[in-house]
Amino acid sequence: MFIVRPPGVYRPQGDTALLTEALRQAPIRPGARVLDLCTGTGVVAMAAARAGARQVVATDVSVRAVLAARLNARLRGLPIRVLRGDLVEPVAGKHFDVITANPPYVPCRGGPPARHGRSRTWYGGPHGRLWLDRLCAAAPPLLAPGGVLLVVHSALCGVQATVEALRAHGLKAAVTARRREPFGPVLRSRAAELEAAGLIRPGQRHEELVVIRADRTDVPQRP
């Protein structure tokens, strides 16, 4: 599948595929409202639109990502609204039946990357949780009753930390998918740093990707 991806926009990889598969298995009810956070090229948002969602909104902080996602959706005739902004800021006060997210999660020492740098697409802070912790706090209030949140990230960032953070916001959360993946170029280049931090074993060159599903278990009240 041809995807428009300008320089500095996250390339769809194994985590994208795992999240898309989890979305297919959710499944999306006809007429559902879907929000895709950190959309990148818009691949997951497009999967939601194809699955029958009534409304699909995608957000990304990157101008290039927003333009790429808009173009990719338009080329396929999919009615996706792509908004630029910091995480949930563009949709504050709205509610969605399904929220998906593939935030940057690579553990990195040092300060944040340049605003337009390529590393911005994967930089997750010292423990990989810079965006994840914000997401776990910001996404639950946007879920409609009975809504589902699907988040993908590496086990290097702490799976239980994500599960517990989402449970603290009243959601029923658990890992629903796992996949072992060889390191890509970014993690290979940072392997020595990850070893020094104790996040991987000496010589380890693979990671486990997980999808965490969090459900808002209350249901809408009938009139």
GROMACS .gro file of N, CA, C and O in nm, residues 6 8-10 39-42 60-70 72 82:
model
   84
    6PRO      N    1   0.625   1.224   0.425
    6PRO     CA    2   0.734   1.323   0.413
    6PRO      C    3   0.843   1.295   0.516
    6PRO      O    4   0.821   1.226   0.615
    8GLY      N    5   1.060   1.320   0.836
    8GLY     CA    6   1.023   1.364   0.970
    8GLY      C    7   0.889   1.312   1.018
    8GLY      O    8   0.847   1.343   1.130
    9VAL      N    9   0.820   1.231   0.935
    9VAL     CA   10   0.692   1.169   0.975
    9VAL      C   11   0.716   1.022   1.001
    9VAL      O   12   0.787   0.955   0.925
   10TYR      N   13   0.659   0.970   1.109
   10TYR     CA   14   0.683   0.832   1.150
   10TYR      C   15   0.642   0.733   1.042
   10TYR      O   16   0.532   0.740   0.988
   39THR      N   17  -0.128   1.041   1.500
   39THR     CA   18  -0.168   0.965   1.381
   39THR      C   19  -0.057   0.940   1.281
   39THR      O   20  -0.063   0.845   1.205
   40GLY      N   21   0.044   1.026   1.276
   40GLY     CA   22   0.150   1.006   1.177
   40GLY      C   23   0.096   1.014   1.036
   40GLY      O   24   0.035   1.114   0.996
   41THR      N   25   0.113   0.908   0.959
   41THR     CA   26   0.065   0.906   0.821
   41THR      C   27  -0.085   0.879   0.811
   41THR      O   28  -0.141   0.883   0.701
   42GLY      N   29  -0.150   0.850   0.924
   42GLY     CA   30  -0.294   0.828   0.923
   42GLY      C   31  -0.338   0.686   0.895
   42GLY      O   32  -0.457   0.660   0.874
   60ASP      N   33  -0.224   1.514   1.542
   60ASP     CA   34  -0.080   1.501   1.551
   60ASP      C   35  -0.022   1.640   1.575
   60ASP      O   36  -0.077   1.739   1.528
   61VAL      N   37   0.089   1.646   1.646
   61VAL     CA   38   0.152   1.774   1.675
   61VAL      C   39   0.235   1.823   1.557
   61VAL      O   40   0.269   1.941   1.548
   62SER      N   41   0.268   1.733   1.464
   62SER     CA   42   0.353   1.766   1.350
   62SER      C   43   0.270   1.818   1.232
   62SER      O   44   0.174   1.753   1.190
   63VAL      N   45   0.311   1.932   1.179
   63VAL     CA   46   0.245   1.986   1.059
   63VAL      C   47   0.258   1.889   0.943
   63VAL      O   48   0.161   1.864   0.869
   64ARG      N   49   0.377   1.833   0.925
   64ARG     CA   50   0.399   1.740   0.813
   64ARG      C   51   0.313   1.616   0.827
   64ARG      O   52   0.260   1.565   0.727
   65ALA      N   53   0.299   1.565   0.949
   65ALA     CA   54   0.215   1.447   0.969
   65ALA      C   55   0.070   1.478   0.938
   65ALA      O   56   0.000   1.398   0.874
   66VAL      N   57   0.022   1.592   0.981
   66VAL     CA   58  -0.117   1.631   0.953
   66VAL      C   59  -0.141   1.639   0.803
   66VAL      O   60  -0.241   1.587   0.751
   67LEU      N   61  -0.051   1.703   0.731
   67LEU     CA   62  -0.067   1.716   0.586
   67LEU      C   63  -0.060   1.579   0.518
   67LEU      O   64  -0.137   1.550   0.426
   68ALA      N   65   0.031   1.492   0.565
   68ALA     CA   66   0.043   1.359   0.508
   68ALA      C   67  -0.083   1.277   0.532
   68ALA      O   68  -0.134   1.210   0.441
   69ALA      N   69  -0.134   1.281   0.655
   69ALA     CA   70  -0.255   1.204   0.687
   69ALA      C   71  -0.375   1.253   0.607
   69ALA      O   72  -0.456   1.174   0.558
   70ARG      N   73  -0.385   1.384   0.592
   70ARG     CA   74  -0.495   1.439   0.512
   70ARG      C   75  -0.487   1.391   0.368
   70ARG      O   76  -0.588   1.351   0.307
   72ASN      N   77  -0.323   1.125   0.248
   72ASN     CA   78  -0.345   0.980   0.238
   72ASN      C   79  -0.493   0.945   0.245
   72ASN      O   80  -0.540   0.857   0.173
   82VAL      N   81  -0.841   1.555   1.010
   82VAL     CA   82  -0.708   1.553   1.071
   82VAL      C   83  -0.676   1.691   1.126
   82VAL      O   84  -0.679   1.790   1.053
   0.00000   0.00000   0.00000
